[in-house]
Amino acid sequence: MIWLTWRQFRAQALFGLGALLVIAAFLAHLGADVRDGYDAYRAVCDDGGDCARARSQFESAHKNPLLFVAAGLGLVPAVIGTFWGAPLVARELEAGTHRLVWNQSVTRRSWLLTKVLFVGLAAVLFTGAAAALLTWAAHPFDEVAENRFDTVEFGARNVAPVGYAALAFTFGTVSGLLLRRTLPAMAVTLVGFIAFQFFFPNVVRPELMPPRTAQLPMTAQAINEAKNLGSIAGGAVIDGVRIPDAPDAWIAETSPLRTANGATLDEAAFGDCLDSPPETGADGTFGDTAVCLAQNDLHVEVRYHPGSRYWTFQWLETAVYLALSALLTAFGLRRIRRRTG
């Protein structure tokens, strides 16, 4: 049964191996480039130069390339589920070739379990290897940027992608078992798993551990250190603030800008500072706008997780995905025993 599974899977396996070699070559080059940039940044700091500027240049040079690579590799589990998982059973049920095996001494459960374990292991190894290569390539940048909790970066580094691959693969396999048609199963797997990847980080992940809370004064300096002011929907909101005592913390939720009495800053006042602040000649990311807002004695309330919880979240999320994968496999084994056709 293992030999038969290998013969059916070898084309995908060889393609995957080739793709992994290409990924490895690209990430080796990217990792060397990141390390060269890091060495240049550290040389400026060690020589007493403008360390803040060198750091900003280092981050600007490598942020987007690493983000694009992480986003691409973040799609690998969905692609594996779609092209390895969904056709695994659906193709045979659709063509009727499964009957050749079921009429032999191999039981239906053994047939399905062998396929899931053999191809699933290949999916996990492929994704784990790609994640390990990216983790190595991005390591100097991650140490400087302190953004390991960002959604895209978190899902493409270390052990979490292994759990994603296992779940995507079993979800695709079970979709094929239920739908019995390859193309519909592939479509359901791709859309369903990508939707789940958006749902889990935003809804479930922040609650895997009880968050801590803090109130942060929004001085002009604090506002300039944030990533964004305002939003498409409007409102006195700020995004990407940092906790001074825990710069690597994950801010899971940030309240709107609040005045000293706890009320949300008036949208008109926020808009005036955003669009036409008094000219003070202030520098920084938001310049005069930051000075204008700071005069309102503002603060925000945040729910956050300290950076020391990073590995706890990695293992917890991986465990959740592996548990869901095991449940799907058990469901598939139960379902196939009842199937007669």
Coordinates of C-alpha atoms in Angstrom, one line a residue:
M1 CA 0.0 0.0 0.0
I2 CA 2.9 2.4 0.8
W3 CA 4.5 1.5 -2.6
L4 CA 1.3 2.2 -4.4
T5 CA 0.8 5.5 -2.6
W6 CA 4.4 6.5 -3.6
R7 CA 3.8 5.6 -7.2
Q8 CA 0.7 7.8 -7.3
F9 CA 2.3 10.6 -5.5
R10 CA 5.9 10.6 -6.9
A11 CA 5.2 13.3 -9.6
Q12 CA 4.0 15.8 -6.9
A13 CA 6.8 14.8 -4.6
L14 CA 9.5 15.4 -7.3
F15 CA 7.9 18.7 -8.2
G16 CA 7.8 19.7 -4.5
L17 CA 11.5 18.7 -4.1
G18 CA 12.4 20.9 -7.0
A19 CA 10.4 23.8 -5.6
L20 CA 12.1 23.4 -2.3
L21 CA 15.5 23.6 -3.9
V22 CA 14.6 26.8 -5.6
I23 CA 13.2 28.2 -2.4
A24 CA 16.4 27.2 -0.6
A25 CA 18.6 28.9 -3.2
F26 CA 16.6 32.1 -3.1
L27 CA 16.5 32.3 0.7
A28 CA 20.2 31.6 1.0
H29 CA 20.8 34.6 -1.2
L30 CA 18.3 36.7 0.7
G31 CA 19.7 35.6 4.1
A32 CA 23.2 36.6 3.1
D33 CA 21.9 40.0 1.9
V34 CA 20.1 40.6 5.2
R35 CA 23.2 39.7 7.2
D36 CA 25.3 42.1 5.1
G37 CA 22.8 44.8 5.9
Y38 CA 22.8 43.9 9.5
D39 CA 26.6 44.0 9.7
A40 CA 26.6 47.5 8.1
Y41 CA 24.0 48.7 10.6
R42 CA 25.9 47.4 13.6
A43 CA 29.2 48.9 12.2
V44 CA 27.6 52.4 12.2
C45 CA 26.3 51.9 15.8
D46 CA 29.6 50.5 17.1
D47 CA 31.5 53.5 15.6
G48 CA 29.3 56.0 17.3
G49 CA 27.4 57.0 14.2
D50 CA 23.7 57.8 13.8
C51 CA 22.4 54.4 15.0
A52 CA 18.7 55.3 14.8
R53 CA 19.1 56.3 11.1
A54 CA 21.1 53.2 10.3
R55 CA 18.5 51.0 11.9
S56 CA 15.7 52.7 9.9
Q57 CA 17.7 52.2 6.7
F58 CA 18.3 48.6 7.5
E59 CA 14.6 47.9 8.2
S60 CA 13.4 49.9 5.1
A61 CA 15.8 47.9 2.9
H62 CA 14.6 44.5 4.0
K63 CA 11.1 44.8 5.3
N64 CA 9.2 44.5 2.0
P65 CA 11.2 41.7 0.5
L66 CA 10.9 39.6 3.7
L67 CA 7.2 40.4 3.9
F68 CA 6.5 39.4 0.4
V69 CA 8.4 36.1 0.9
A70 CA 6.6 35.4 4.1
A71 CA 3.2 36.1 2.4
G72 CA 4.2 33.7 -0.4
L73 CA 5.3 30.9 1.9
G74 CA 2.3 31.6 4.1
L75 CA 0.2 30.4 1.1
V76 CA 2.1 27.1 0.9
P77 CA -0.2 25.2 3.2
A78 CA -3.2 26.3 1.3
V79 CA -1.6 25.2 -2.0
I80 CA -0.6 21.9 -0.5
G81 CA -4.1 21.3 0.7
T82 CA -5.5 22.2 -2.7
F83 CA -3.2 20.3 -4.9
W84 CA -2.0 17.4 -2.7
G85 CA -4.9 16.9 -0.3
A86 CA -8.1 17.5 -2.3
P87 CA -7.2 15.2 -5.2
L88 CA -5.8 12.5 -3.0
V89 CA -9.1 10.7 -2.5
A90 CA -11.4 12.6 -4.8
R91 CA -9.5 11.7 -7.9
E92 CA -9.8 8.0 -7.2
L93 CA -13.5 8.2 -6.1
E94 CA -14.3 10.2 -9.2
A95 CA -12.5 7.7 -11.5
G96 CA -13.6 4.6 -9.6
T97 CA -10.1 3.2 -9.2
H98 CA -10.6 2.9 -5.4
R99 CA -12.6 -0.3 -6.0
L100 CA -9.5 -2.1 -7.3
V101 CA -7.9 -1.6 -3.8
W102 CA -11.1 -2.1 -1.8
N103 CA -11.7 -5.5 -3.4
Q104 CA -8.3 -6.7 -2.3
S105 CA -7.2 -7.5 1.2
V106 CA -6.6 -3.8 2.1
T107 CA -9.4 -2.3 4.2
R108 CA -10.9 1.1 3.4
R109 CA -9.5 2.6 6.6
S110 CA -6.0 1.3 6.0
W111 CA -6.2 2.6 2.4
L112 CA -7.1 6.1 3.6
L113 CA -4.9 6.2 6.6
T114 CA -1.8 5.1 4.6
K115 CA -2.5 7.9 2.1
V116 CA -3.0 10.5 4.8
L117 CA 0.1 9.6 6.8
F118 CA 2.4 9.2 3.8
V119 CA 1.5 12.3 1.8
G120 CA 0.7 14.3 5.0
L121 CA 4.2 13.6 6.3
A122 CA 5.6 14.9 3.0
A123 CA 3.5 18.0 3.2
V124 CA 4.7 18.7 6.8
L125 CA 8.3 18.1 5.9
F126 CA 8.1 20.4 2.9
T127 CA 6.5 23.2 4.8
G128 CA 8.7 22.8 7.8
A129 CA 11.8 23.0 5.7
A130 CA 10.6 26.1 3.9
A131 CA 9.7 27.8 7.2
A132 CA 13.1 26.9 8.7
L133 CA 14.9 28.4 5.8
L134 CA 12.9 31.7 6.0
T135 CA 13.3 31.8 9.8
W136 CA 17.1 31.6 9.3
A137 CA 17.1 34.2 6.5
A138 CA 15.0 36.7 8.5
H139 CA 16.6 36.2 11.9
P140 CA 18.8 39.4 12.0
F141 CA 15.9 41.5 10.7
D142 CA 13.5 40.0 13.3
E143 CA 15.8 40.8 16.1
V144 CA 16.0 44.5 15.1
A145 CA 12.4 45.0 13.9
E146 CA 10.8 43.2 16.9
N147 CA 7.7 42.3 14.9
R148 CA 7.6 38.5 15.3
F149 CA 3.9 38.7 16.3
D150 CA 2.7 40.4 13.1
T151 CA 0.2 38.1 11.4
V152 CA 2.1 37.4 8.2
E153 CA 5.5 36.9 10.0
F154 CA 4.1 34.8 12.8
G155 CA 2.5 32.4 10.3
A156 CA 5.6 31.9 8.2
R157 CA 8.3 31.3 10.9
N158 CA 9.3 28.5 13.2
V159 CA 6.9 25.7 14.0
A160 CA 3.5 27.2 13.3
P161 CA 3.6 26.5 9.5
V162 CA 3.9 22.8 10.3
G163 CA 0.5 22.8 12.0
Y164 CA -1.0 24.8 9.1
A165 CA 0.2 22.3 6.6
A166 CA -1.2 19.4 8.5
L167 CA -4.6 21.0 8.8
A168 CA -4.7 22.2 5.2
F169 CA -3.8 18.8 3.9
T170 CA -6.4 16.9 6.0
F171 CA -9.0 19.5 5.2
G172 CA -8.4 19.0 1.5
T173 CA -8.4 15.2 1.8
V174 CA -11.7 15.1 3.8
S175 CA -13.2 17.7 1.4
G176 CA -12.4 15.3 -1.5
L177 CA -13.9 12.4 0.4
L178 CA -17.1 14.2 1.0
L179 CA -17.5 15.9 -2.4
R180 CA -16.1 13.0 -4.5
R181 CA -15.2 15.5 -7.2
T182 CA -11.6 16.8 -7.6
L183 CA -12.2 20.4 -8.8
P184 CA -15.0 21.3 -6.3
A185 CA -12.9 19.8 -3.5
M186 CA -9.9 21.9 -4.6
A187 CA -12.0 25.1 -4.7
V188 CA -13.5 24.4 -1.3
T189 CA -10.1 23.7 0.2
L190 CA -8.4 26.8 -1.2
V191 CA -11.2 29.2 -0.2
G192 CA -12.0 27.5 3.1
F193 CA -8.5 27.3 4.4
I194 CA -7.5 30.8 3.4
A195 CA -10.6 32.1 5.2
F196 CA -9.7 30.1 8.2
Q197 CA -6.1 31.6 8.1
F198 CA -7.7 35.1 8.3
F199 CA -10.2 34.1 11.0
F200 CA -7.8 32.3 13.4
P201 CA -5.1 35.0 13.9
N202 CA -7.7 37.8 14.4
V203 CA -10.3 36.0 16.5
V204 CA -8.8 33.0 18.2
R205 CA -5.1 33.6 18.6
P206 CA -5.5 36.7 20.9
E207 CA -7.5 34.6 23.3
L208 CA -5.3 31.6 23.5
M209 CA -3.8 33.2 26.6
P210 CA -5.4 35.9 28.8
P211 CA -4.0 39.3 27.6
R212 CA -2.5 41.9 29.9
T213 CA -3.9 45.5 29.8
A214 CA -2.1 48.8 30.0
Q215 CA -2.9 52.5 29.6
L216 CA -0.3 54.4 27.4
P217 CA 0.0 58.2 27.3
M218 CA 0.0 59.5 23.8
T219 CA 2.7 62.1 23.8
A220 CA 4.0 63.6 20.6
Q221 CA 6.9 61.1 20.7
A222 CA 4.6 58.1 21.3
I223 CA 2.4 59.2 18.4
N224 CA 5.4 59.5 16.1
E225 CA 6.5 56.0 17.0
A226 CA 3.1 54.6 15.9
K227 CA 2.5 53.1 12.5
N228 CA -0.8 54.7 11.4
L229 CA -3.1 57.4 12.3
G230 CA -6.8 57.4 11.3
S231 CA -8.6 54.8 9.2
I232 CA -10.7 54.5 6.1
A233 CA -13.8 54.3 8.3
G234 CA -12.8 57.5 10.1
G235 CA -12.6 57.9 13.9
A236 CA -9.8 58.9 16.3
V237 CA -7.8 55.7 16.0
I238 CA -4.1 55.0 16.1
D239 CA -2.4 51.8 15.1
G240 CA 1.0 50.2 15.8
V241 CA 1.7 51.8 19.2
R242 CA 4.5 50.4 21.3
I243 CA 4.8 49.8 25.0
P244 CA 8.0 51.5 26.3
D245 CA 8.8 48.8 28.8
A246 CA 8.0 46.0 26.3
P247 CA 8.9 47.1 22.8
D248 CA 8.5 43.5 21.5
A249 CA 5.1 43.0 22.9
W250 CA 2.1 42.0 20.7
I251 CA -0.6 44.6 20.9
A252 CA -3.7 42.6 20.4
E253 CA -6.2 45.4 20.7
T254 CA -5.9 49.2 20.9
S255 CA -8.7 51.5 22.0
P256 CA -9.5 54.8 20.1
L257 CA -7.6 57.9 21.3
R258 CA -9.2 58.9 24.7
T259 CA -9.1 62.2 26.6
A260 CA -8.1 62.5 30.3
N261 CA -11.7 61.8 31.4
G262 CA -11.9 58.5 29.3
A263 CA -14.0 59.9 26.5
T264 CA -13.1 59.1 22.9
L265 CA -11.5 62.1 21.2
D266 CA -14.0 64.1 19.1
E267 CA -13.7 63.2 15.5
A268 CA -13.8 66.8 14.4
A269 CA -10.8 67.7 16.7
F270 CA -9.0 64.6 15.4
G271 CA -9.6 65.6 11.8
D272 CA -8.4 69.1 12.4
C273 CA -5.1 67.9 13.8
L274 CA -4.8 65.3 11.0
D275 CA -5.6 67.7 8.1
S276 CA -4.6 71.2 9.2
P277 CA -2.5 71.2 12.4
P278 CA -0.8 74.4 13.6
E279 CA 2.7 74.7 12.1
T280 CA 5.3 74.2 14.7
G281 CA 8.2 72.8 12.5
A282 CA 8.1 69.6 14.5
D283 CA 9.8 66.6 12.9
G284 CA 9.0 62.9 13.2
T285 CA 6.6 60.6 11.3
F286 CA 3.6 62.7 12.0
G287 CA 5.3 66.0 12.8
D288 CA 2.8 68.9 13.5
T289 CA -0.1 66.4 13.7
A290 CA 1.6 64.6 16.6
V291 CA 2.2 67.9 18.5
C292 CA -1.4 69.0 17.9
L293 CA -2.9 65.7 19.2
A294 CA -0.6 65.6 22.2
Q295 CA -1.9 68.9 23.4
N296 CA -5.3 67.1 24.2
D297 CA -3.7 65.0 27.0
L298 CA -4.6 61.7 25.2
H299 CA -4.0 58.1 26.0
V300 CA -5.0 54.7 24.7
E301 CA -5.9 51.5 26.4
V302 CA -4.3 48.3 25.0
R303 CA -4.6 44.6 25.5
Y304 CA -1.3 43.0 24.8
H305 CA 0.9 39.9 25.2
P306 CA 4.6 40.3 26.2
G307 CA 7.2 39.1 23.8
S308 CA 8.2 36.3 26.2
R309 CA 5.0 34.5 25.2
Y310 CA 6.0 34.2 21.6
W311 CA 7.1 30.5 21.7
T312 CA 4.1 29.7 23.9
F313 CA 1.8 31.0 21.2
Q314 CA 3.8 29.2 18.5
W315 CA 3.4 25.8 20.3
L316 CA -0.2 26.5 21.3
E317 CA -1.3 27.4 17.8
T318 CA 0.5 24.5 16.3
A319 CA -1.1 22.1 18.8
V320 CA -4.6 23.5 17.9
Y321 CA -4.0 23.0 14.2
L322 CA -2.6 19.5 14.7
A323 CA -5.6 18.6 17.0
L324 CA -8.0 19.8 14.3
S325 CA -6.1 17.8 11.7
A326 CA -6.4 14.7 13.9
L327 CA -10.2 15.2 14.3
L328 CA -10.6 15.6 10.6
T329 CA -8.6 12.4 10.0
A330 CA -10.8 10.5 12.5
F331 CA -13.9 11.9 10.8
G332 CA -12.6 10.7 7.4
L333 CA -11.8 7.2 8.7
R334 CA -15.3 7.0 10.2
R335 CA -16.9 8.3 7.1
I336 CA -15.1 5.9 4.7
R337 CA -16.1 2.9 6.7
R338 CA -19.8 3.7 6.0
R339 CA -19.3 4.4 2.3
T340 CA -20.3 1.6 0.1
G341 CA -19.7 3.1 -3.3

